[in-house]
């Protein structure tokens, strides 16, 4: 039994797509979440830059005495996972390997699509991880950075959101896939728009579920789950203005209780 919180981070509100699965599956765990709105978007930054930002956030989360860190950001996972695992004295997990595993667990996965930020796509993070697990899969990768801002600025459900999704995913009409990995934690919030465009025959994979399963297994193995019977606290921090994060949490974690505060975390 370990009552310390789980630390979670993202460049913005996308990480809430992982937090919502955590709240469903591990409701007794306390969570401290940092949305690095002050340095958003990560997808247009260099790998070195994102690695430093993630490390600084990891160190900040340690001041909350976290027992584990989840990098709820694909871009930061691609840029920093081994560094954080080496530098921080707690277990750290990312979303990419769980996302790849979830896609390959689908019954038809000969052709897998991946949508992600510019940075994750350029790093080839998903094709590399998928091919390590199964070299025979055809992976079609597409950077879809404009979709990130649509979610971050709380424009999901608008006509603009559908237009941006249609434009960014047009390639999958020419090159059809059976499974599409939502390789940016902002994208699960656009699932409806994505299915509107691609149709329900394309299975969408949100890496959050497999990530949370991995976290739960690790905590269980080390007897570190929180066995409290009350709901865990949810504490959100924004490195910029709180408004976007509060609005995002009210929408995507509807009905959940949370507090939100500003925190300054340096960029270098
Ligand atoms: N949500 C992030 C990800 O999963 C990054 C979005 C961004 O800041 O560009 O990659």
PDB file of C-alpha atoms and ligand atoms in Angstrom:
ATOM      1  CA  UNK A   1       0.000   0.000   0.000  1.00  0.00           C
ATOM      2  CA  UNK A   2       1.447   3.334  -1.079  1.00  0.00           C
ATOM      3  CA  UNK A   3      -0.680   6.451  -0.750  1.00  0.00           C
ATOM      4  CA  UNK A   4       1.690   8.749  -2.631  1.00  0.00           C
ATOM      5  CA  UNK A   5       0.290  10.286  -5.826  1.00  0.00           C
ATOM      6  CA  UNK A   6       0.985   9.306  -9.429  1.00  0.00           C
ATOM      7  CA  UNK A   7       2.590  12.157 -11.398  1.00  0.00           C
ATOM      8  CA  UNK A   8       1.319  12.765 -14.932  1.00  0.00           C
ATOM      9  CA  UNK A   9       2.463  15.302 -17.522  1.00  0.00           C
ATOM     10  CA  UNK A  10       1.693  16.623 -20.986  1.00  0.00           C
ATOM     11  CA  UNK A  11       2.355  19.770 -22.994  1.00  0.00           C
ATOM     12  CA  UNK A  12      -1.287  20.691 -22.497  1.00  0.00           C
ATOM     13  CA  UNK A  13      -4.761  19.258 -22.034  1.00  0.00           C
ATOM     14  CA  UNK A  14      -4.093  16.126 -24.116  1.00  0.00           C
ATOM     15  CA  UNK A  15      -2.793  14.353 -21.026  1.00  0.00           C
ATOM     16  CA  UNK A  16      -6.317  14.504 -19.640  1.00  0.00           C
ATOM     17  CA  UNK A  17      -7.152  11.666 -22.064  1.00  0.00           C
ATOM     18  CA  UNK A  18      -4.831   9.517 -19.935  1.00  0.00           C
ATOM     19  CA  UNK A  19      -6.045  11.033 -16.653  1.00  0.00           C
ATOM     20  CA  UNK A  20      -9.671  10.130 -17.491  1.00  0.00           C
ATOM     21  CA  UNK A  21      -8.710   6.465 -17.964  1.00  0.00           C
ATOM     22  CA  UNK A  22      -6.683   6.568 -14.730  1.00  0.00           C
ATOM     23  CA  UNK A  23      -9.699   7.979 -12.885  1.00  0.00           C
ATOM     24  CA  UNK A  24     -11.883   5.163 -14.253  1.00  0.00           C
ATOM     25  CA  UNK A  25      -9.483   2.286 -13.641  1.00  0.00           C
ATOM     26  CA  UNK A  26      -7.573   3.420 -10.546  1.00  0.00           C
ATOM     27  CA  UNK A  27     -10.088   5.714  -8.822  1.00  0.00           C
ATOM     28  CA  UNK A  28      -8.386   5.590  -5.425  1.00  0.00           C
ATOM     29  CA  UNK A  29      -5.070   6.904  -6.693  1.00  0.00           C
ATOM     30  CA  UNK A  30      -4.196  10.547  -6.066  1.00  0.00           C
ATOM     31  CA  UNK A  31      -2.971  12.281  -9.221  1.00  0.00           C
ATOM     32  CA  UNK A  32      -0.823  15.356  -9.719  1.00  0.00           C
ATOM     33  CA  UNK A  33      -0.930  16.530 -13.334  1.00  0.00           C
ATOM     34  CA  UNK A  34       1.214  19.178 -15.008  1.00  0.00           C
ATOM     35  CA  UNK A  35       0.037  20.679 -18.309  1.00  0.00           C
ATOM     36  CA  UNK A  36       3.017  22.550 -19.762  1.00  0.00           C
ATOM     37  CA  UNK A  37       0.900  25.136 -21.532  1.00  0.00           C
ATOM     38  CA  UNK A  38       3.760  27.604 -21.083  1.00  0.00           C
ATOM     39  CA  UNK A  39       5.857  25.620 -23.569  1.00  0.00           C
ATOM     40  CA  UNK A  40       3.049  24.302 -25.815  1.00  0.00           C
ATOM     41  CA  UNK A  41       3.235  22.890 -28.460  1.00  0.00           C
ATOM     42  CA  UNK A  42       5.929  20.285 -27.899  1.00  0.00           C
ATOM     43  CA  UNK A  43       5.392  18.882 -31.382  1.00  0.00           C
ATOM     44  CA  UNK A  44       7.229  21.771 -33.020  1.00  0.00           C
ATOM     45  CA  UNK A  45      10.214  21.735 -30.630  1.00  0.00           C
ATOM     46  CA  UNK A  46      13.479  19.820 -30.919  1.00  0.00           C
ATOM     47  CA  UNK A  47      13.875  16.468 -29.175  1.00  0.00           C
ATOM     48  CA  UNK A  48      16.565  17.938 -26.886  1.00  0.00           C
ATOM     49  CA  UNK A  49      14.318  20.796 -25.893  1.00  0.00           C
ATOM     50  CA  UNK A  50      11.362  18.522 -25.101  1.00  0.00           C
ATOM     51  CA  UNK A  51      13.629  16.159 -23.157  1.00  0.00           C
ATOM     52  CA  UNK A  52      14.786  19.037 -20.934  1.00  0.00           C
ATOM     53  CA  UNK A  53      11.209  20.267 -20.394  1.00  0.00           C
ATOM     54  CA  UNK A  54      10.018  16.782 -19.430  1.00  0.00           C
ATOM     55  CA  UNK A  55      12.957  16.321 -17.070  1.00  0.00           C
ATOM     56  CA  UNK A  56      12.217  19.619 -15.338  1.00  0.00           C
ATOM     57  CA  UNK A  57       8.580  18.607 -14.916  1.00  0.00           C
ATOM     58  CA  UNK A  58       9.632  15.211 -13.578  1.00  0.00           C
ATOM     59  CA  UNK A  59      11.803  16.939 -10.983  1.00  0.00           C
ATOM     60  CA  UNK A  60       8.931  19.255 -10.069  1.00  0.00           C
ATOM     61  CA  UNK A  61       6.569  16.275  -9.692  1.00  0.00           C
ATOM     62  CA  UNK A  62       9.075  14.670  -7.319  1.00  0.00           C
ATOM     63  CA  UNK A  63       8.498  17.605  -4.953  1.00  0.00           C
ATOM     64  CA  UNK A  64       4.952  16.204  -4.630  1.00  0.00           C
ATOM     65  CA  UNK A  65       6.473  12.908  -3.501  1.00  0.00           C
ATOM     66  CA  UNK A  66       5.081  10.927  -6.443  1.00  0.00           C
ATOM     67  CA  UNK A  67       5.495   7.127  -6.535  1.00  0.00           C
ATOM     68  CA  UNK A  68       5.421   6.833 -10.324  1.00  0.00           C
ATOM     69  CA  UNK A  69       5.417   9.136 -13.343  1.00  0.00           C
ATOM     70  CA  UNK A  70       3.356   8.686 -16.499  1.00  0.00           C
ATOM     71  CA  UNK A  71       4.503  10.713 -19.485  1.00  0.00           C
ATOM     72  CA  UNK A  72       1.027  11.283 -20.958  1.00  0.00           C
ATOM     73  CA  UNK A  73       2.530  12.806 -24.079  1.00  0.00           C
ATOM     74  CA  UNK A  74       3.809  10.901 -27.085  1.00  0.00           C
ATOM     75  CA  UNK A  75       6.204  13.661 -28.108  1.00  0.00           C
ATOM     76  CA  UNK A  76       7.789  13.741 -24.661  1.00  0.00           C
ATOM     77  CA  UNK A  77       7.840   9.934 -24.492  1.00  0.00           C
ATOM     78  CA  UNK A  78       9.747   9.789 -27.792  1.00  0.00           C
ATOM     79  CA  UNK A  79      12.177  12.498 -26.661  1.00  0.00           C
ATOM     80  CA  UNK A  80      12.755  11.703 -23.009  1.00  0.00           C
ATOM     81  CA  UNK A  81      11.638   8.287 -21.733  1.00  0.00           C
ATOM     82  CA  UNK A  82      15.104   6.679 -21.301  1.00  0.00           C
ATOM     83  CA  UNK A  83      16.493   9.928 -19.810  1.00  0.00           C
ATOM     84  CA  UNK A  84      13.709  10.232 -17.261  1.00  0.00           C
ATOM     85  CA  UNK A  85      13.965   6.553 -16.382  1.00  0.00           C
ATOM     86  CA  UNK A  86      17.668   7.088 -15.710  1.00  0.00           C
ATOM     87  CA  UNK A  87      17.452  10.443 -13.911  1.00  0.00           C
ATOM     88  CA  UNK A  88      14.391  10.017 -11.700  1.00  0.00           C
ATOM     89  CA  UNK A  89      14.373   7.708  -8.671  1.00  0.00           C
ATOM     90  CA  UNK A  90      10.868   6.357  -9.380  1.00  0.00           C
ATOM     91  CA  UNK A  91       9.362   4.191 -12.163  1.00  0.00           C
ATOM     92  CA  UNK A  92       8.552   6.203 -15.311  1.00  0.00           C
ATOM     93  CA  UNK A  93       6.368   4.969 -18.154  1.00  0.00           C
ATOM     94  CA  UNK A  94       5.369   6.464 -21.489  1.00  0.00           C
ATOM     95  CA  UNK A  95       2.525   5.955 -23.942  1.00  0.00           C
ATOM     96  CA  UNK A  96       4.232   4.741 -27.124  1.00  0.00           C
ATOM     97  CA  UNK A  97       5.004   1.090 -26.355  1.00  0.00           C
ATOM     98  CA  UNK A  98       1.531   0.570 -24.823  1.00  0.00           C
ATOM     99  CA  UNK A  99       0.013   2.234 -27.927  1.00  0.00           C
ATOM    100  CA  UNK A 100       1.968  -0.017 -30.281  1.00  0.00           C
ATOM    101  CA  UNK A 101       1.041  -3.116 -28.275  1.00  0.00           C
ATOM    102  CA  UNK A 102      -2.636  -2.167 -28.243  1.00  0.00           C
ATOM    103  CA  UNK A 103      -2.621  -1.750 -32.039  1.00  0.00           C
ATOM    104  CA  UNK A 104      -0.991  -5.142 -32.565  1.00  0.00           C
ATOM    105  CA  UNK A 105      -3.530  -6.767 -30.240  1.00  0.00           C
ATOM    106  CA  UNK A 106      -6.265  -5.849 -32.736  1.00  0.00           C
ATOM    107  CA  UNK A 107      -7.310  -8.882 -34.818  1.00  0.00           C
ATOM    108  CA  UNK A 108      -6.604  -7.138 -38.166  1.00  0.00           C
ATOM    109  CA  UNK A 109      -3.436  -5.109 -38.001  1.00  0.00           C
ATOM    110  CA  UNK A 110      -1.579  -5.747 -41.248  1.00  0.00           C
ATOM    111  CA  UNK A 111      -1.863  -2.037 -42.114  1.00  0.00           C
ATOM    112  CA  UNK A 112      -1.556   0.318 -39.162  1.00  0.00           C
ATOM    113  CA  UNK A 113      -1.866   4.093 -39.417  1.00  0.00           C
ATOM    114  CA  UNK A 114      -0.292   6.458 -36.909  1.00  0.00           C
ATOM    115  CA  UNK A 115      -1.170  10.105 -36.449  1.00  0.00           C
ATOM    116  CA  UNK A 116       1.096  12.137 -34.198  1.00  0.00           C
ATOM    117  CA  UNK A 117       2.873  15.470 -33.836  1.00  0.00           C
ATOM    118  CA  UNK A 118       5.584  16.660 -36.232  1.00  0.00           C
ATOM    119  CA  UNK A 119       8.250  15.722 -33.705  1.00  0.00           C
ATOM    120  CA  UNK A 120       6.991  12.192 -32.905  1.00  0.00           C
ATOM    121  CA  UNK A 121       6.536  11.497 -36.617  1.00  0.00           C
ATOM    122  CA  UNK A 122       9.996  12.805 -37.515  1.00  0.00           C
ATOM    123  CA  UNK A 123      11.537  10.662 -34.772  1.00  0.00           C
ATOM    124  CA  UNK A 124       9.875   7.580 -36.287  1.00  0.00           C
ATOM    125  CA  UNK A 125       8.950   6.526 -32.771  1.00  0.00           C
ATOM    126  CA  UNK A 126       5.888   4.427 -33.595  1.00  0.00           C
ATOM    127  CA  UNK A 127       7.162   2.624 -36.733  1.00  0.00           C
ATOM    128  CA  UNK A 128      10.338   1.740 -34.812  1.00  0.00           C
ATOM    129  CA  UNK A 129       8.443   0.371 -31.808  1.00  0.00           C
ATOM    130  CA  UNK A 130       5.865  -1.486 -33.928  1.00  0.00           C
ATOM    131  CA  UNK A 131       8.544  -3.090 -36.104  1.00  0.00           C
ATOM    132  CA  UNK A 132      10.457  -4.250 -33.041  1.00  0.00           C
ATOM    133  CA  UNK A 133       7.303  -6.088 -32.018  1.00  0.00           C
ATOM    134  CA  UNK A 134       6.285  -7.262 -35.513  1.00  0.00           C
ATOM    135  CA  UNK A 135       8.433  -6.476 -38.567  1.00  0.00           C
ATOM    136  CA  UNK A 136       5.697  -7.557 -40.997  1.00  0.00           C
ATOM    137  CA  UNK A 137       3.264  -4.747 -40.270  1.00  0.00           C
ATOM    138  CA  UNK A 138       2.905  -1.918 -42.801  1.00  0.00           C
ATOM    139  CA  UNK A 139       2.907   1.391 -40.912  1.00  0.00           C
ATOM    140  CA  UNK A 140       1.611   4.574 -42.487  1.00  0.00           C
ATOM    141  CA  UNK A 141       2.645   7.601 -40.436  1.00  0.00           C
ATOM    142  CA  UNK A 142       1.155  11.043 -40.773  1.00  0.00           C
ATOM    143  CA  UNK A 143       2.002  14.148 -38.796  1.00  0.00           C
ATOM    144  CA  UNK A 144      -1.236  15.917 -37.880  1.00  0.00           C
ATOM    145  CA  UNK A 145       0.029  18.854 -35.826  1.00  0.00           C
ATOM    146  CA  UNK A 146      -2.894  21.210 -36.679  1.00  0.00           C
ATOM    147  CA  UNK A 147      -5.263  18.826 -34.848  1.00  0.00           C
ATOM    148  CA  UNK A 148      -3.371  19.472 -31.593  1.00  0.00           C
ATOM    149  CA  UNK A 149      -4.270  23.161 -31.460  1.00  0.00           C
ATOM    150  CA  UNK A 150      -7.934  22.407 -32.194  1.00  0.00           C
ATOM    151  CA  UNK A 151      -8.120  20.310 -29.022  1.00  0.00           C
ATOM    152  CA  UNK A 152      -5.914  22.556 -26.926  1.00  0.00           C
ATOM    153  CA  UNK A 153      -8.056  25.590 -27.724  1.00  0.00           C
ATOM    154  CA  UNK A 154     -11.245  23.678 -26.889  1.00  0.00           C
ATOM    155  CA  UNK A 155     -12.602  23.721 -30.444  1.00  0.00           C
ATOM    156  CA  UNK A 156     -13.681  20.065 -30.524  1.00  0.00           C
ATOM    157  CA  UNK A 157     -17.223  19.716 -31.872  1.00  0.00           C
ATOM    158  CA  UNK A 158     -16.980  22.779 -34.121  1.00  0.00           C
ATOM    159  CA  UNK A 159     -17.140  22.803 -37.932  1.00  0.00           C
ATOM    160  CA  UNK A 160     -13.501  23.877 -37.927  1.00  0.00           C
ATOM    161  CA  UNK A 161     -12.507  20.725 -36.002  1.00  0.00           C
ATOM    162  CA  UNK A 162     -14.093  18.493 -38.664  1.00  0.00           C
ATOM    163  CA  UNK A 163     -12.461  20.449 -41.492  1.00  0.00           C
ATOM    164  CA  UNK A 164      -9.007  20.155 -39.930  1.00  0.00           C
ATOM    165  CA  UNK A 165      -9.456  16.417 -39.306  1.00  0.00           C
ATOM    166  CA  UNK A 166     -10.651  15.843 -42.889  1.00  0.00           C
ATOM    167  CA  UNK A 167      -7.621  17.678 -44.269  1.00  0.00           C
ATOM    168  CA  UNK A 168      -5.086  15.987 -42.029  1.00  0.00           C
ATOM    169  CA  UNK A 169      -6.404  12.457 -42.545  1.00  0.00           C
ATOM    170  CA  UNK A 170      -7.015  12.615 -46.316  1.00  0.00           C
ATOM    171  CA  UNK A 171      -3.981  10.360 -46.885  1.00  0.00           C
ATOM    172  CA  UNK A 172      -5.820   7.447 -45.260  1.00  0.00           C
ATOM    173  CA  UNK A 173      -8.425   7.554 -48.033  1.00  0.00           C
ATOM    174  CA  UNK A 174      -5.641   6.861 -50.536  1.00  0.00           C
ATOM    175  CA  UNK A 175      -3.786   4.463 -48.245  1.00  0.00           C
ATOM    176  CA  UNK A 176      -6.408   2.686 -46.154  1.00  0.00           C
ATOM    177  CA  UNK A 177      -5.554   1.189 -42.767  1.00  0.00           C
ATOM    178  CA  UNK A 178      -7.401  -1.217 -40.476  1.00  0.00           C
ATOM    179  CA  UNK A 179      -6.169   0.353 -37.256  1.00  0.00           C
ATOM    180  CA  UNK A 180      -5.293   3.969 -36.517  1.00  0.00           C
ATOM    181  CA  UNK A 181      -3.129   4.780 -33.489  1.00  0.00           C
ATOM    182  CA  UNK A 182      -4.002   8.123 -31.930  1.00  0.00           C
ATOM    183  CA  UNK A 183      -0.316   8.843 -31.316  1.00  0.00           C
ATOM    184  CA  UNK A 184      -0.823  12.185 -29.618  1.00  0.00           C
ATOM    185  CA  UNK A 185      -2.755  12.373 -26.371  1.00  0.00           C
ATOM    186  CA  UNK A 186      -4.782  15.304 -27.677  1.00  0.00           C
ATOM    187  CA  UNK A 187      -6.285  13.161 -30.469  1.00  0.00           C
ATOM    188  CA  UNK A 188      -8.635  10.814 -28.559  1.00  0.00           C
ATOM    189  CA  UNK A 189     -10.780  13.894 -27.953  1.00  0.00           C
ATOM    190  CA  UNK A 190     -11.292  14.085 -31.742  1.00  0.00           C
ATOM    191  CA  UNK A 191     -12.404  10.438 -32.065  1.00  0.00           C
ATOM    192  CA  UNK A 192     -15.877  11.371 -33.226  1.00  0.00           C
ATOM    193  CA  UNK A 193     -14.556  13.657 -35.985  1.00  0.00           C
ATOM    194  CA  UNK A 194     -11.998  11.020 -37.021  1.00  0.00           C
ATOM    195  CA  UNK A 195     -14.632   8.282 -37.300  1.00  0.00           C
ATOM    196  CA  UNK A 196     -16.968  10.662 -39.157  1.00  0.00           C
ATOM    197  CA  UNK A 197     -14.273  10.967 -41.801  1.00  0.00           C
ATOM    198  CA  UNK A 198     -12.731   7.478 -41.931  1.00  0.00           C
ATOM    199  CA  UNK A 199     -15.814   5.414 -41.115  1.00  0.00           C
ATOM    200  CA  UNK A 200     -16.335   2.893 -38.343  1.00  0.00           C
ATOM    201  CA  UNK A 201     -14.365   0.128 -40.092  1.00  0.00           C
ATOM    202  CA  UNK A 202     -11.131   1.778 -38.987  1.00  0.00           C
ATOM    203  CA  UNK A 203     -10.429   0.834 -35.357  1.00  0.00           C
ATOM    204  CA  UNK A 204      -9.093   3.761 -33.355  1.00  0.00           C
ATOM    205  CA  UNK A 205      -6.463   2.926 -30.745  1.00  0.00           C
ATOM    206  CA  UNK A 206      -6.121   5.240 -27.770  1.00  0.00           C
ATOM    207  CA  UNK A 207      -2.845   4.258 -26.038  1.00  0.00           C
ATOM    208  CA  UNK A 208      -4.239   5.453 -22.684  1.00  0.00           C
ATOM    209  CA  UNK A 209      -5.974   2.195 -21.792  1.00  0.00           C
ATOM    210  CA  UNK A 210      -2.894   0.000 -22.266  1.00  0.00           C
ATOM    211  CA  UNK A 211      -0.739   2.635 -20.533  1.00  0.00           C
ATOM    212  CA  UNK A 212      -2.959   2.627 -17.459  1.00  0.00           C
ATOM    213  CA  UNK A 213      -2.999  -1.191 -17.460  1.00  0.00           C
ATOM    214  CA  UNK A 214       0.809  -1.162 -17.506  1.00  0.00           C
ATOM    215  CA  UNK A 215       0.889   1.341 -14.617  1.00  0.00           C
ATOM    216  CA  UNK A 216      -1.595  -0.720 -12.600  1.00  0.00           C
ATOM    217  CA  UNK A 217       0.417  -3.917 -13.122  1.00  0.00           C
ATOM    218  CA  UNK A 218       3.632  -2.220 -12.041  1.00  0.00           C
ATOM    219  CA  UNK A 219       2.025  -0.814  -8.903  1.00  0.00           C
ATOM    220  CA  UNK A 220       0.422  -4.152  -8.126  1.00  0.00           C
ATOM    221  CA  UNK A 221       3.702  -6.042  -8.531  1.00  0.00           C
ATOM    222  CA  UNK A 222       5.452  -3.769  -6.030  1.00  0.00           C
ATOM    223  CA  UNK A 223       2.452  -3.703  -3.680  1.00  0.00           C
ATOM    224  CA  UNK A 224       2.175   0.047  -4.277  1.00  0.00           C
ATOM    225  CA  UNK A 225      -1.490   0.450  -5.192  1.00  0.00           C
ATOM    226  CA  UNK A 226      -3.484   2.836  -3.031  1.00  0.00           C
ATOM    227  CA  UNK A 227      -6.035   0.698  -1.227  1.00  0.00           C
ATOM    228  CA  UNK A 228      -8.023   3.615   0.180  1.00  0.00           C
ATOM    229  CA  UNK A 229     -11.735   3.349  -0.374  1.00  0.00           C
ATOM    230  CA  UNK A 230     -12.196   7.074  -0.996  1.00  0.00           C
ATOM    231  CA  UNK A 231     -11.708   8.717  -4.386  1.00  0.00           C
ATOM    232  CA  UNK A 232      -8.138   9.964  -4.918  1.00  0.00           C
ATOM    233  CA  UNK A 233      -7.514  13.688  -5.202  1.00  0.00           C
ATOM    234  CA  UNK A 234      -6.843  15.265  -8.602  1.00  0.00           C
ATOM    235  CA  UNK A 235      -4.486  18.250  -8.550  1.00  0.00           C
ATOM    236  CA  UNK A 236      -3.815  20.032 -11.826  1.00  0.00           C
ATOM    237  CA  UNK A 237      -1.039  22.516 -12.527  1.00  0.00           C
ATOM    238  CA  UNK A 238      -0.640  24.729 -15.575  1.00  0.00           C
ATOM    239  CA  UNK A 239       2.640  26.419 -16.447  1.00  0.00           C
ATOM    240  CA  UNK A 240       0.663  29.221 -18.143  1.00  0.00           C
ATOM    241  CA  UNK A 241      -2.816  30.596 -17.646  1.00  0.00           C
ATOM    242  CA  UNK A 242      -5.135  28.106 -15.894  1.00  0.00           C
ATOM    243  CA  UNK A 243      -8.182  28.834 -18.083  1.00  0.00           C
ATOM    244  CA  UNK A 244      -7.578  26.310 -20.904  1.00  0.00           C
ATOM    245  CA  UNK A 245      -6.766  23.501 -18.487  1.00  0.00           C
ATOM    246  CA  UNK A 246      -9.785  24.225 -16.285  1.00  0.00           C
ATOM    247  CA  UNK A 247     -12.053  24.376 -19.339  1.00  0.00           C
ATOM    248  CA  UNK A 248     -10.542  21.128 -20.681  1.00  0.00           C
ATOM    249  CA  UNK A 249     -10.923  19.341 -17.330  1.00  0.00           C
ATOM    250  CA  UNK A 250     -14.520  20.494 -16.960  1.00  0.00           C
ATOM    251  CA  UNK A 251     -15.299  19.121 -20.398  1.00  0.00           C
ATOM    252  CA  UNK A 252     -13.286  15.892 -20.497  1.00  0.00           C
ATOM    253  CA  UNK A 253     -13.424  14.918 -16.820  1.00  0.00           C
ATOM    254  CA  UNK A 254     -16.995  16.098 -16.377  1.00  0.00           C
ATOM    255  CA  UNK A 255     -18.278  15.642 -12.835  1.00  0.00           C
ATOM    256  CA  UNK A 256     -14.827  14.930 -11.386  1.00  0.00           C
ATOM    257  CA  UNK A 257     -13.494  17.099  -8.558  1.00  0.00           C
ATOM    258  CA  UNK A 258     -10.180  18.826  -9.126  1.00  0.00           C
ATOM    259  CA  UNK A 259      -8.125  21.821  -8.133  1.00  0.00           C
ATOM    260  CA  UNK A 260      -6.057  23.801 -10.619  1.00  0.00           C
ATOM    261  CA  UNK A 261      -3.134  26.086  -9.866  1.00  0.00           C
ATOM    262  CA  UNK A 262      -0.412  27.869 -11.751  1.00  0.00           C
ATOM    263  CA  UNK A 263       3.194  26.735 -11.390  1.00  0.00           C
ATOM    264  CA  UNK A 264       6.369  28.125 -12.940  1.00  0.00           C
ATOM    265  CA  UNK A 265       8.675  25.422 -14.234  1.00  0.00           C
ATOM    266  CA  UNK A 266      11.718  26.678 -16.130  1.00  0.00           C
ATOM    267  CA  UNK A 267      12.294  25.722 -19.766  1.00  0.00           C
ATOM    268  CA  UNK A 268      16.070  25.216 -19.490  1.00  0.00           C
TER     269      UNK A 268
HETATM  270  N1  LIG B   1      -0.085  15.788 -26.457  1.00  0.00           N
HETATM  271  C1  LIG B   1       1.207  15.679 -26.979  1.00  0.00           C
HETATM  272  C2  LIG B   1       1.544  14.335 -27.564  1.00  0.00           C
HETATM  273  O1  LIG B   1       0.986  13.351 -27.159  1.00  0.00           O
HETATM  274  C3  LIG B   1       1.889  16.835 -27.654  1.00  0.00           C
HETATM  275  C4  LIG B   1       1.120  17.881 -28.387  1.00  0.00           C
HETATM  276  C5  LIG B   1       2.000  19.091 -28.666  1.00  0.00           C
HETATM  277  O2  LIG B   1       2.318  19.788 -27.686  1.00  0.00           O
HETATM  278  O3  LIG B   1       2.388  19.306 -29.828  1.00  0.00           O
HETATM  279  O4  LIG B   1       2.400  14.214 -28.397  1.00  0.00           O
END
